[in-house]
Amino acid sequence: MPDFRLYNTLTRSIEPFAPADGKTVRMYTCGPTVYKPAHLGNFRTFLFEDLLRRVIALRGWKLVQVMNLTDVDDKIIKAASEQGITISEVTAPVVQTFNADRAFLRIQDAEVYPRATDHIPEMLAIVKRLVDRGLAYLADDGSVYYAIDKFKDYGKLSRLDTREVRAGARVIQDDYSKENAQDFALWKAAKPEDEATGAAWDSPWGRGRPGWHLECSAMAMKYLGETLDIHCGGIDLIFPHHEDEIAQSEGATGKQFARFWCHGEFLLTEGSKMAKRLGNVATVQDLREQGIPAAAFRHFVFSTHYRKQLNMSGEALEASMEGVRRVGDLAERLASAKGATPELEQIADDAEREVIAALFDDLNAPIALGALFTFIRKANAELDRHGVDRRALERAREVFLRINSVLDVIPEAAGPDPELAQWVEEKLAARKNARARREFAQADAIRSEIEGRGIAIEDTPAGTKWKKLR
Ligand code: AMP
Ligand code: ZN
């Protein structure tokens, strides 16, 4: 096995990676704020983490991945307050959607999905340690703040120029810019809307609620120990979120919090970041409605390296749909073949080696996909020659499945055969004509005939869609 190398934001370089104990990777991934369904930009980050997860498995290591659910924060409280409900009433349906969307995109489950509201005691324990060590203080507004000028390493992840640090100036919001590096809130004094929405807890410093950064420190250390192997998130989390997590965790324990910090770049639409506040978001629901299979979205995301920006467009998604159709076709061909030419064995060996080398080189999925498509082209050419070598065929199947165990890009039911497709299209045209002539009994009869061949049809504003049921 070649070395596994990963870009570390902490050192701004690609470094060899292995878990500290040599066996199990302990990985924390910042999860969604569950006030609205996650958008495809969020899912680009979760797919980069899914890729990392699967490459870790391919390398033969065990993995414990934790992904938190931020179920208390400024936005959730605002939404609950506006609707006159509690924060858990806001977050419960959103968590369900998140689970379903992850399943749709074939994102493998993390080992633990802890919720912030279930970990208030752990968070308060960290605040206490920081206050005891003189790194945090209770301010006159009743909130507890982190004194960033007391932590000598403050800014080491985001490479913040320490001269920008404004000692004593405070920020209560969870999100703020680098230009405003200030003492940030660990524990926020309760306001009436916090009490009204169920977002206030007792503490030694009075009723209040946790800051966003604090939850991740508490849950990461609870489930993974004081030093993690990898901590991931989107690139926008480097500052302040991850910088503040380091200040809290290392300030409390005196130990390095995470050995590797890994960040995925943004998904863009029409050149700007996909973001809820910009109103340019698309969701998994949109993919479903447009009939874009999960395999195609995965292909689209993996076609660009995770540290480069990726622009979403109809054309790119179309191209990915076409790409995964070819993956599905080869899956069917390999499954039904009885043998192959001996040459296929070497072709499979080459593909496996190239894909592994690419994935272990800082998760270079676009190169891996390129190697997969070279394999598809060459394997099809060999299968056209109708060889009888069983061993070569078995090896090709094995390699194909191994590559797909990481990328997971075979579309659901691989496409129906072209003859069937033509028959369905003809029947649908006949049905459309019958309806135009208002011969509804005739139209219904055609529909039954189509369904009789295991085809589901659906009339949409964009025309009639159909698919073969499994
Ligand atoms: P949030 O729910 O806003 O806390 O975001 C959840 C995750 O999605 C974080 O890791 C963010 O960095 C990431 N994220 C947010 N917007 C985008 C985007 N447009 N592209 C990629 N990742 C994003
Ligand atoms: Zn976090």
PDB file of C-alpha atoms and ligand atoms in Angstrom, residues 28-31 68 70 212-213 215-217 231-232 237 241-242 245, ligand 2:
ATOM      1  CA  TYR A  28     -14.656  14.818  13.935  1.00  0.00           C
ATOM      2  CA  THR A  29     -16.765  16.451  11.245  1.00  0.00           C
ATOM      3  CA  CYS A  30     -18.719  19.629  11.956  1.00  0.00           C
ATOM      4  CA  GLY A  31     -22.343  18.868  11.182  1.00  0.00           C
ATOM      5  CA  ASN A  68     -22.563  16.850  15.588  1.00  0.00           C
ATOM      6  CA  THR A  70     -26.114  21.976  15.977  1.00  0.00           C
ATOM      7  CA  TRP A 212     -21.559  27.416  18.778  1.00  0.00           C
ATOM      8  CA  HIS A 213     -17.798  26.795  18.993  1.00  0.00           C
ATOM      9  CA  GLU A 215     -20.385  22.524  21.444  1.00  0.00           C
ATOM     10  CA  CYS A 216     -17.889  21.087  18.992  1.00  0.00           C
ATOM     11  CA  SER A 217     -15.020  21.152  21.506  1.00  0.00           C
ATOM     12  CA  HIS A 231     -11.006  17.447  12.241  1.00  0.00           C
ATOM     13  CA  CYS A 232     -12.938  18.425   9.100  1.00  0.00           C
ATOM     14  CA  LEU A 237     -15.157  27.169   9.296  1.00  0.00           C
ATOM     15  CA  HIS A 241     -15.160  28.339  14.320  1.00  0.00           C
ATOM     16  CA  HIS A 242     -12.121  26.083  14.217  1.00  0.00           C
ATOM     17  CA  GLU A 245     -12.397  25.310  18.978  1.00  0.00           C
TER      18      GLU A 245
HETATM   19 ZN    ZN B   2     -17.836  22.512  14.630  1.00  0.00          ZN
END
